[in-house]
XYZ file of C-alpha atoms in Angstrom:
598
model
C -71.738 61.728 149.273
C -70.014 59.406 146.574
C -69.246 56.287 147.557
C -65.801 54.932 146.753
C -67.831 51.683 145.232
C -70.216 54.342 142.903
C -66.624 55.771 141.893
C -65.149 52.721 140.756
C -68.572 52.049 139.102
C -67.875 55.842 136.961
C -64.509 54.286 136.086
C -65.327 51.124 135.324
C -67.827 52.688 132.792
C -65.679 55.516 131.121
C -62.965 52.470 130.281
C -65.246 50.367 128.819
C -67.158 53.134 126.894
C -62.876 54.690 125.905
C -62.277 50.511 125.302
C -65.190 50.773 122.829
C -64.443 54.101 121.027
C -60.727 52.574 120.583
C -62.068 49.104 119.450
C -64.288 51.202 116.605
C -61.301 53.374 115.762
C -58.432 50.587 114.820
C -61.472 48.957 112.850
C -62.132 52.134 111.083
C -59.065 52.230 109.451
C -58.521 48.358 108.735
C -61.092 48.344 106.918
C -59.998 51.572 105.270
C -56.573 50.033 104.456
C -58.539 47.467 103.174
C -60.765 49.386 101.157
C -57.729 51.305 99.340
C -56.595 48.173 98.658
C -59.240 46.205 96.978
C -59.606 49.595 95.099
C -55.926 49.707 94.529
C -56.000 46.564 92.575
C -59.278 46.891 90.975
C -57.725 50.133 89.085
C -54.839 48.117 87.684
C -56.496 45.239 86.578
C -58.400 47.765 84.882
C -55.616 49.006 83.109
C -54.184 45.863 82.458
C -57.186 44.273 80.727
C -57.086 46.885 78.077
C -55.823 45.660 75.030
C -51.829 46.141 74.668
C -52.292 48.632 71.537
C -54.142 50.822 73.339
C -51.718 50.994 76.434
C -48.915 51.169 74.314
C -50.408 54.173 72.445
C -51.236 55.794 75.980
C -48.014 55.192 77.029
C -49.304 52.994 79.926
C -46.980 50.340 78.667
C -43.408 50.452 77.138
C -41.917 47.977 74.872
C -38.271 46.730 75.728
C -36.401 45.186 72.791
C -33.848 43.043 74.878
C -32.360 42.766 78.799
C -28.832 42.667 79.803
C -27.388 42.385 83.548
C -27.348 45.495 85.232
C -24.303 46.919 87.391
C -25.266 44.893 90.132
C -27.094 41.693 91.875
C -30.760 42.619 91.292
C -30.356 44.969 88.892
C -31.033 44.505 84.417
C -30.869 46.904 81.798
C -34.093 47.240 79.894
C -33.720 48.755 76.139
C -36.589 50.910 74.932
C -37.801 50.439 71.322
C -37.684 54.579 71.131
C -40.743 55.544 72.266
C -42.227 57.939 74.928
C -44.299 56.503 77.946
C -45.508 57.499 81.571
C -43.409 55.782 83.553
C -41.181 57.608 85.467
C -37.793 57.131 88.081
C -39.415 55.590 91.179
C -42.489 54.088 89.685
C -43.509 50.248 90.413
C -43.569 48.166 87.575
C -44.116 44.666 86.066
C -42.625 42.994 82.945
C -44.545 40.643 81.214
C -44.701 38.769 77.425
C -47.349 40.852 76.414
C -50.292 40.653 78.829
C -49.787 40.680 82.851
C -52.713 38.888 83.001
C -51.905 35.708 81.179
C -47.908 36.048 80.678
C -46.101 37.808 83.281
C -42.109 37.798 84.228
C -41.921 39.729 87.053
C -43.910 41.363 89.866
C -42.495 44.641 91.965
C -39.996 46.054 89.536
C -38.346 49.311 90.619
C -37.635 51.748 87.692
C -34.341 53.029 89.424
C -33.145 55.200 86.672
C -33.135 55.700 82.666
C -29.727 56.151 80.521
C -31.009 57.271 77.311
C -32.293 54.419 75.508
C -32.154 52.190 78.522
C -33.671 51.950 81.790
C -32.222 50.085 84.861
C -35.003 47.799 86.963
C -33.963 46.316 90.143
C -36.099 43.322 90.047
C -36.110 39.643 92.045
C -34.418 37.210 90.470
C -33.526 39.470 87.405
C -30.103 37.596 86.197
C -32.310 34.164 85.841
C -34.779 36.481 83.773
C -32.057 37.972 81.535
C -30.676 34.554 81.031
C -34.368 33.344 79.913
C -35.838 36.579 78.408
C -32.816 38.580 77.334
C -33.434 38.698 73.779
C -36.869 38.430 73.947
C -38.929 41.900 73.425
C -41.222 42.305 76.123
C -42.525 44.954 77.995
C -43.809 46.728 80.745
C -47.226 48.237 82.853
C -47.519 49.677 86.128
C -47.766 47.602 89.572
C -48.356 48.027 92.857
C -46.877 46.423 96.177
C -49.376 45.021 98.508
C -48.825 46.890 101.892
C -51.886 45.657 103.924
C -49.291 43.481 106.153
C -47.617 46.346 107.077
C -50.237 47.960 108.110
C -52.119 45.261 110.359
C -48.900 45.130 112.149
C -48.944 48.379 112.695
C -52.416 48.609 114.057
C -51.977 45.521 116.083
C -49.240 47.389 118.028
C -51.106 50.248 118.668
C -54.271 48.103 119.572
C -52.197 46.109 122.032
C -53.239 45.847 125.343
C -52.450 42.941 127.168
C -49.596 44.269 128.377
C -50.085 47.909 126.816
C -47.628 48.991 124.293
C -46.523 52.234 123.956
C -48.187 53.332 120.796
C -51.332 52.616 122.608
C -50.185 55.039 125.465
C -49.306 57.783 122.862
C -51.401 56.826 119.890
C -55.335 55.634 120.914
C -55.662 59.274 122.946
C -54.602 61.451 119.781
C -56.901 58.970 117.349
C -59.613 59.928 120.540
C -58.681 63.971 119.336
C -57.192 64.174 122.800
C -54.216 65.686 121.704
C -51.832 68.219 124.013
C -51.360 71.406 122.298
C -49.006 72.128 125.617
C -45.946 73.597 125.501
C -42.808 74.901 127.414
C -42.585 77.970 127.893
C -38.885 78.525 128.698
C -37.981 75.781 125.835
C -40.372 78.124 123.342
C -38.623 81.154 123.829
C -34.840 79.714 124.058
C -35.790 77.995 120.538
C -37.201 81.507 119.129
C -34.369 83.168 120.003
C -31.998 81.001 118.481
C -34.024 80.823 115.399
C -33.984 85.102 115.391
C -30.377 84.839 116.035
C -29.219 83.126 112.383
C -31.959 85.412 110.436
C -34.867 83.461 110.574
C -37.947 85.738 110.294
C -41.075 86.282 113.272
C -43.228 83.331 111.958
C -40.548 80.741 111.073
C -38.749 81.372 114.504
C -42.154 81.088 115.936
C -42.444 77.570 114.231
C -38.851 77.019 115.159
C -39.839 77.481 119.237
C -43.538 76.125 118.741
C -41.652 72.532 117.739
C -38.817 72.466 120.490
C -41.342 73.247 122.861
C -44.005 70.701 122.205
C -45.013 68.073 124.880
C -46.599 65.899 122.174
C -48.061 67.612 118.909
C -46.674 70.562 116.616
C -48.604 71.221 112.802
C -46.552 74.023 111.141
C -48.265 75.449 107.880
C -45.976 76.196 105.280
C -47.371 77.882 102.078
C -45.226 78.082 98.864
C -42.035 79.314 98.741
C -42.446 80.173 102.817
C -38.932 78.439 103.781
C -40.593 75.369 105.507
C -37.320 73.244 104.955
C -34.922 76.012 106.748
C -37.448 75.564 109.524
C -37.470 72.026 109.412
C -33.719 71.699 109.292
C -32.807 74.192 112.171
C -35.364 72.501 114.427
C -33.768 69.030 113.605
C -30.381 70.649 114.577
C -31.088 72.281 117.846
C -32.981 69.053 118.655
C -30.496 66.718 118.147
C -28.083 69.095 120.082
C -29.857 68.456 122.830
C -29.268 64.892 122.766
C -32.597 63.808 120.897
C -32.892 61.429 118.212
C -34.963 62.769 115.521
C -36.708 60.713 112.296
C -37.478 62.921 109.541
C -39.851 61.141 107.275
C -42.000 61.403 104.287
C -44.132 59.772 101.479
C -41.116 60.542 99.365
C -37.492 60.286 99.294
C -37.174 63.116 97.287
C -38.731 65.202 100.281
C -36.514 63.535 102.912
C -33.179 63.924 100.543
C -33.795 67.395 100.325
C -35.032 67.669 104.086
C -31.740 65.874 104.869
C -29.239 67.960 102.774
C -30.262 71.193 104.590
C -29.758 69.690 108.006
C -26.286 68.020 107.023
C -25.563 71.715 106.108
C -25.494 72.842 109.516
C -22.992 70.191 110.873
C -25.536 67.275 112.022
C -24.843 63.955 112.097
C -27.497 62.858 109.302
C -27.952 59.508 107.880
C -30.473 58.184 105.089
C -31.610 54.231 105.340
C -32.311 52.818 102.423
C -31.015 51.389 99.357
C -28.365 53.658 97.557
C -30.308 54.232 94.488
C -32.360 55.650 96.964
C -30.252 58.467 97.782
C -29.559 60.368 94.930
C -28.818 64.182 95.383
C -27.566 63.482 99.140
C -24.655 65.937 99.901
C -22.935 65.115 103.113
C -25.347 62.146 104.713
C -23.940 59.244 104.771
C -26.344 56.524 103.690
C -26.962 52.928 105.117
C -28.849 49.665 103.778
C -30.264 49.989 107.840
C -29.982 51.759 110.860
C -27.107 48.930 112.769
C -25.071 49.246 109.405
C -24.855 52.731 110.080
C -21.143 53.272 110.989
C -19.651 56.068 112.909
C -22.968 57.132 114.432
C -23.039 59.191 117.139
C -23.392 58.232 120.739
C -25.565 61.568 121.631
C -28.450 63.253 119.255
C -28.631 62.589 115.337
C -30.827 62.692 112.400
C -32.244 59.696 110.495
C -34.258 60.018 107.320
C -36.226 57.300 106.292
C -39.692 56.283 105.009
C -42.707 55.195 107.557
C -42.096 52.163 105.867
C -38.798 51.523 106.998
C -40.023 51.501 110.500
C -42.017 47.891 109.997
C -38.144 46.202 108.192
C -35.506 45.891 109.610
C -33.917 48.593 108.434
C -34.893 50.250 111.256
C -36.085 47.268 113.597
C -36.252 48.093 117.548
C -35.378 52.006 116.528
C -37.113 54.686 119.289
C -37.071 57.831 118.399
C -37.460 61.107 120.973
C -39.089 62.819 117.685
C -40.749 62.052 114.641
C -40.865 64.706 111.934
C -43.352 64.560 108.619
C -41.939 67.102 105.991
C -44.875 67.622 103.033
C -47.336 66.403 106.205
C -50.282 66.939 103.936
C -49.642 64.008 101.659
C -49.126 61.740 104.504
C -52.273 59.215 105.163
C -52.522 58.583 108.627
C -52.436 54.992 108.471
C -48.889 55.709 106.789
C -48.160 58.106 109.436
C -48.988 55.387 112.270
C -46.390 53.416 110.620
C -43.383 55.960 111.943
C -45.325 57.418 114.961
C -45.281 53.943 117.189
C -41.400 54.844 117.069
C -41.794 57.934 118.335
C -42.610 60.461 121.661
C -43.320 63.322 119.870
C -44.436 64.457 116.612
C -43.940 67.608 114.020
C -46.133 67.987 111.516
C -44.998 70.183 108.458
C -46.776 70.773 105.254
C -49.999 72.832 103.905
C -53.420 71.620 103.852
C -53.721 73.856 100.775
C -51.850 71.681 98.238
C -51.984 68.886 97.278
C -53.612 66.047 99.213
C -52.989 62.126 99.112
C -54.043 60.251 96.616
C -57.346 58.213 98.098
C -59.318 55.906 95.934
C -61.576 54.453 98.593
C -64.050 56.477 101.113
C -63.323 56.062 104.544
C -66.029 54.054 106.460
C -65.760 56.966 109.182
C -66.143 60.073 109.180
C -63.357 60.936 111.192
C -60.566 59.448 109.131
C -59.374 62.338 106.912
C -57.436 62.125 103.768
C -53.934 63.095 105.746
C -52.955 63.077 109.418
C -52.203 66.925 108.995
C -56.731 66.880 107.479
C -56.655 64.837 110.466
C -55.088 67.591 113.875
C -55.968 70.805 111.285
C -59.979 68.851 112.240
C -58.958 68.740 115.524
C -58.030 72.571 116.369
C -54.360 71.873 116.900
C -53.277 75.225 117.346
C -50.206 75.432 114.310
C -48.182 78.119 113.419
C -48.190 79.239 109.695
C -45.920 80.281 107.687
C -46.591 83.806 106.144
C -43.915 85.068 104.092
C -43.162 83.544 100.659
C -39.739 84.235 98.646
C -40.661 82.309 95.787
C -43.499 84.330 94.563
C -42.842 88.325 93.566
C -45.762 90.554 95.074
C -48.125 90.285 91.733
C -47.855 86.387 91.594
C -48.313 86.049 95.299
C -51.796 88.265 95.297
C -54.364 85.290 93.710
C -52.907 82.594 96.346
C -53.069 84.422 99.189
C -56.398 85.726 98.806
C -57.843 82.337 97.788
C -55.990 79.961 99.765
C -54.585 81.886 102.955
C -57.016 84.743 104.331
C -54.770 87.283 102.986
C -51.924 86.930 105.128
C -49.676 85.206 102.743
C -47.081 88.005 101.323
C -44.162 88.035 98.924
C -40.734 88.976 100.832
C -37.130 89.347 100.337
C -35.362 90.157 96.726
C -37.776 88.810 95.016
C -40.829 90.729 95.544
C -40.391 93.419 93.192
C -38.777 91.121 90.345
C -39.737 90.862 86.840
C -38.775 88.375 84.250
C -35.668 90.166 82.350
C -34.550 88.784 78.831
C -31.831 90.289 76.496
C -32.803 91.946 73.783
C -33.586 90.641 70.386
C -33.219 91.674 66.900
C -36.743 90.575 66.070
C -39.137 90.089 68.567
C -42.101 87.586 67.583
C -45.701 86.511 69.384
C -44.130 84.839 71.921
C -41.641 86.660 72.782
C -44.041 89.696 73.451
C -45.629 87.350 75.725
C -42.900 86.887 78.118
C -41.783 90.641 78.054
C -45.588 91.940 78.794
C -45.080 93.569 81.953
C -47.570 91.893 83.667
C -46.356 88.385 85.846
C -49.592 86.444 85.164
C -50.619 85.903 81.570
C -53.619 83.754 80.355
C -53.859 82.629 76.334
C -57.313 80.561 75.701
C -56.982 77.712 73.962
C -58.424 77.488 70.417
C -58.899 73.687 70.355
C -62.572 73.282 71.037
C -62.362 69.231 70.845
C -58.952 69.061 72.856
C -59.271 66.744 76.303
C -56.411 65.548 77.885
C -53.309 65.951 74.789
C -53.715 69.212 72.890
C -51.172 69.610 69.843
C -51.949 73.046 69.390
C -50.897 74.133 72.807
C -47.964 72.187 73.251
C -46.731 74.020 69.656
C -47.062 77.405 71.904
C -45.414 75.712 74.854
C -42.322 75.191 72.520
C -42.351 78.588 71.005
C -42.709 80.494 74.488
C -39.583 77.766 75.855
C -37.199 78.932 72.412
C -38.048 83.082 72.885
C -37.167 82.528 76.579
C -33.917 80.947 76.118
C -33.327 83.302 73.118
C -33.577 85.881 75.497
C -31.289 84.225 77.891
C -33.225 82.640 80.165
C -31.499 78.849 80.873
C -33.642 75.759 80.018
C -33.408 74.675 83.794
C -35.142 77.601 84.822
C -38.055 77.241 82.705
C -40.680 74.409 83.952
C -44.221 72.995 82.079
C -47.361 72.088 84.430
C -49.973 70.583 83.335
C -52.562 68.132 84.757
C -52.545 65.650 82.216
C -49.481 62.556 81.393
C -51.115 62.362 77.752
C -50.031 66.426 77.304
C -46.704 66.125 79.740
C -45.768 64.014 76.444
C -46.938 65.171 73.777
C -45.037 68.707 75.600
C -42.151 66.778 75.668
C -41.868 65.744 72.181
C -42.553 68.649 71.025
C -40.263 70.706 72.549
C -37.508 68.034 71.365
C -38.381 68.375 67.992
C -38.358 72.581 67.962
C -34.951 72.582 70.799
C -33.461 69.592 70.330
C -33.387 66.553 73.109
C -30.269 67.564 74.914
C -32.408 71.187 75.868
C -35.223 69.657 76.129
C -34.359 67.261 78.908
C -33.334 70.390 80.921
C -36.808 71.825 81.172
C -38.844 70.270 82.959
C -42.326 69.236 81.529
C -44.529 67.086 84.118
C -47.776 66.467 86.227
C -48.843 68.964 88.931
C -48.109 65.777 91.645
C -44.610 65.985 90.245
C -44.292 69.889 90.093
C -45.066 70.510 94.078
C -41.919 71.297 96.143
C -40.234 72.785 93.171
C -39.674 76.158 91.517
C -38.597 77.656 88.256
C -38.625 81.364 87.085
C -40.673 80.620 84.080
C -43.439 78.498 84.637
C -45.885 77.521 81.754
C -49.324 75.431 82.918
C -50.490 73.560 79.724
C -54.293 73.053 81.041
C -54.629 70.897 77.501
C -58.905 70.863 77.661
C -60.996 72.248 75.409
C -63.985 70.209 75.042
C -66.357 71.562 77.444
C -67.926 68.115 77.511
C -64.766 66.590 78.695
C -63.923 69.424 81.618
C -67.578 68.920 82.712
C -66.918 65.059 83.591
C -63.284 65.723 84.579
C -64.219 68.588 86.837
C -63.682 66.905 90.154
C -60.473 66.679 88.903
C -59.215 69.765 86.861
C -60.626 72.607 88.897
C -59.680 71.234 92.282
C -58.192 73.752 94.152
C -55.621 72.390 95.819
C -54.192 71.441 92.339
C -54.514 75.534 91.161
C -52.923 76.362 94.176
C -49.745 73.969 93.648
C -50.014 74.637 89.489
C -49.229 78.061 89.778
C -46.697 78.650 92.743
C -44.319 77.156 91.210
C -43.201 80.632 89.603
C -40.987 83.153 90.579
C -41.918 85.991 88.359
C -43.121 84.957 84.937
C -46.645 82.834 84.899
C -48.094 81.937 81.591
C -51.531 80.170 81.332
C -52.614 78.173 78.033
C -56.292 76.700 78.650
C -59.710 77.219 78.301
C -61.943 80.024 79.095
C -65.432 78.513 80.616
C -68.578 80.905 79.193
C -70.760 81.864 81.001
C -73.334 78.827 80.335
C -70.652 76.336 81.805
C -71.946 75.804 85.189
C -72.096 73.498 88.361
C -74.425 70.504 89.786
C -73.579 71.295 93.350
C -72.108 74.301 95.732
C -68.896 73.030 95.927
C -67.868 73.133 92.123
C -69.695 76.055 92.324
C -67.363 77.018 94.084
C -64.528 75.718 92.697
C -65.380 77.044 89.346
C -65.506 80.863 90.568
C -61.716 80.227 91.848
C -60.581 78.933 88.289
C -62.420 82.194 86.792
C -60.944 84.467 89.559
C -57.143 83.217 88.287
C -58.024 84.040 84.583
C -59.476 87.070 85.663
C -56.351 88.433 87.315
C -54.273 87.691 84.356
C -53.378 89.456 81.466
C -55.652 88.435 78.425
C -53.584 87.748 75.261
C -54.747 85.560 72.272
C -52.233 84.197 69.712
């Protein structure tokens, strides 16, 4: 028989070996955090030390010909000297004299928004730097904010112990992958049927019940196209109708704005923290510098949108939330996601291991610290519910993604599944123009720039004449959009189609990165792969043919996909399995598309 003293003996043991498995996971991801952040700053010094030509000719630097005030405290008007660079709404940046190295202005600029010749920076300090700069050119490169203090706070809370906080209640088990997939039963199917009742189909009412009825954990797979955000925002609603308080968070605002408009549609109380520059598109959420500034809130269950990062500020000091929900999940690190999880009880995971993932530039020092926290439960077996009808995609586009990605059970639904691309007619049809009104959705057109790597001319000329037959056949600029993997080809795309359309129709399409592209949708969707030089795609590879970036390049259509890049012979082969891999997929797209040279 046991003896009580041999018991406490067992228990005395598992705690201290559980004490030491905790201990080695909270120093697992400091010194991640610390690792992305030493590489973080090694990458732009990098690009700082490069000589200002060369930036400037990159457009990894932008001149500024003089500074005024801006509307408001904190804010300056920056005048471009004409020309085209990277930087885009949102992005960090610094100004400096000429070199942030040696003469720098100003650390932690926010590009807030760009008025055609201008752009407005909210920056600290920034009427003493008009004052001493204003008609001074100088210029800017990209910056970065140091977060590290953020995040030792926030593993500090979970590590507490002495007394035990919360987090480390809720938290240091699901780190352990000892994570609840249990559910309610009678919560489940009340949930489902609601979700039935407004016309929600099998899966997404499934995903619907599978997050009321959570005890701790929900992951919710949502392909392209599959109506993820209805989901999202009906959950939010019926939660916060039962009295919850719900966060709904992301790595970007433009994720929670739009996560937040659909859930204001339904008659929620919705608010978005944050600066108002920070809610633009918001229709019906009413917006607060912080939580205790948000007036008229209401005394039951509400909505909150916010960044992880507002939860270490005090824009949302001593907030507890009954749920925490992470819209595009997949791009969420989980130190990030620790950040907004020590506020909550329960979490929902939404997003798609199948697109794109964060953006890492260190290796973790363990093995069990995936790029996102969705990598992260998906590892674990955390029974989620996906998502399996798309109406985005018609049936011929949805085929190559579903296969490849999605085991065959993604499947194009609703009006759009049997749509073409329509145009008017024209009086004389050219090259182009055949292009688009080929019956077939999917079209590839090599390249014929052997020594093109990462800004191709050539291609960008075709990108313009596909964009002028399309709107000559009626199509609207806004629903045409340009993918491509490169900045250096997102401009020279841009300039080009200025010169052939003119600038006012050329804003309207939009030409950008993949990262840019995911989430959004146009009918005509060009991807400008811009390579060429076999040499170059061999020691970009790891980048251009990683799946996850196929996946998200072409979903963004509706009906009409057309591919300009280059066809890999037969001799173009991988080092390893993996690309191996990787490069069959890339062939298997090209494949399934209609061949057509110009």
């Amino acid at each position: 028989m046991t003896q009580p003293a041999d018991k406490a003996a067992a228990a005395a043991e598992r705690a201290r070996q559980q004490s030491h498995r905790y201990a080695r996971l909270l120093d697992g991801l400091r010194a991640f955090v610390q690792a992305e952040r030493e590489a973080a700053q090694e990458q732009l010094f990098e690009v700082w030390r490069q000589p200002l030509a060369d930036r400037l000719a990159k457009g990894m630097s932008q001149r500024f010909l003089k500074l005024e005030n801006g509307p408001d405290t904190g804010t300056l008007w920056a005048y471009t000297d004409g020309t085209d660079s990277r930087f885009r709404e949102g992005d960090l940046v610094c100004l400096h004299g000429g070199s942030p190295l040696t003469a720098m202005i100003a650390r932690e600029a926010a590009f807030e928004a760009e008025d055609e010749d201008r752009w407005l920076l909210r920056v600290r300090q920034a009427g003493a730097i008009v004052r001493e700069f204003g008609d001074t050119p100088c210029y800017v490169d990209p910056d970065d904010f140091d977060l590290s203090k953020y995040y030792d706070q926030v593993l500090e809370d979970i590590g507490q112990t002495i007394p035990p906080s919360r987090a480390h209640y809720t938290l240091m088990p699901l780190l352990d992958g000892r994570i609840s997939d249990a559910f309610d039963p009678r919560d489940f199917e009340e949930a489902e049927a609601a979700a039935l009742a407004v016309g929600l189909n099998a899966a997404q009412a499934e995903a619907v019940g599978k997050i009321l009825a959570a005890e701790q954990v929900a992951c919710i797979q949502g392909p392209p196209g599959t109506g993820k955000t209805r989901v999202l925002a009906l959950a939010a609603r019926l939660l916060a109708e039962r009295g919850e308080r719900v966060l709904v968070t992301s790595h970007t605002h433009m994720a929670i704005n739009n996560a937040l408009n659909k859930i204001a549609a339904q008659g929620v109380k919705v608010a978005k923290i944050g600066r108002g520059t920070q809610a633009l598109g918001l229709e019906g959420v009413s917006g607060a510098d912080s939580f205790a500034e948000w007036h008229g809130r209401p005394e039951g269950g509400y909505v909150v949108g916010a960044t992880p990062f507002a939860t270490c500020t005090y824009r949302l000091e001593n907030c507890e939330f009954d749920t925490v929900i992470f819209d595009e999940a997949s791009q969420v690190t989980l130190p990030m996601a620790l950040m907004a999880m020590r506020r909550g009880s329960r979490f929902v995971f939404i997003g798609d291991q199948k697109q794109l993932p964060p953006v890492l530039l260190a290796r973790s020092v363990l093995e069990d610290i995936p790029g996102s926290i969705f990598a992260k439960l998906t590892a674990h077996n955390v029974d989620s519910v996906m998502l399996t009808d798309t109406y985005r995609l018609n049936a011929e586009l949805t085929a190559w993604p579903s296969k490849s990605f999605y085991q065959g059970r993604l499947r194009a639904a609703g009006p759009n599944r049997e749509r073409r691309l329509v145009l008017d007619e024209r009086a004389g049809p050219d090259v182009f123009d055949a292009v688009l009104r080929d019956p077939a959705s999917a079209v590839f057109i090599p390249t014929t720039d052997p020594t093109a790597r990462s800004r191709n001319p050539q291609d960008a000329e075709r990108v313009a004449g596909l964009c002028a037959a399309a709107i000559e056949g009626g199509l609207a600029p806004h629903d045409i959009g340009i993918v491509t993997p490169f900045r250096a080809q997102g401009r020279t795309v841009r300039r080009v189609l200025a010169e052939h359309l003119g600038w006012h129709t050329a804003q309207q399409i939009v030409a950008d990165t993949v990262e840019r592209m995911q989430g959004q949708e146009r009918e005509l969707v060009i991807l400008s792969l811009a390579a060429g030089n076999l040499r170059f795609l061999a020691a970009v590879a790891g980048f251009f043919f990683q799946p996850e970036r196929l996946n998200v390049s072409v979903t963004r259509a509706m009906t009409k996909l057309v591919i300009i890049g280059p066809e890999l012979p037969p001799e173009f082969q991988a080092l390893d399995d993996e690309m191996a891999r990787w490069l069959d997929l890339y062939r298997s797209l090209l494949a399934q598309a209609r061949r057509i040279e110009l």
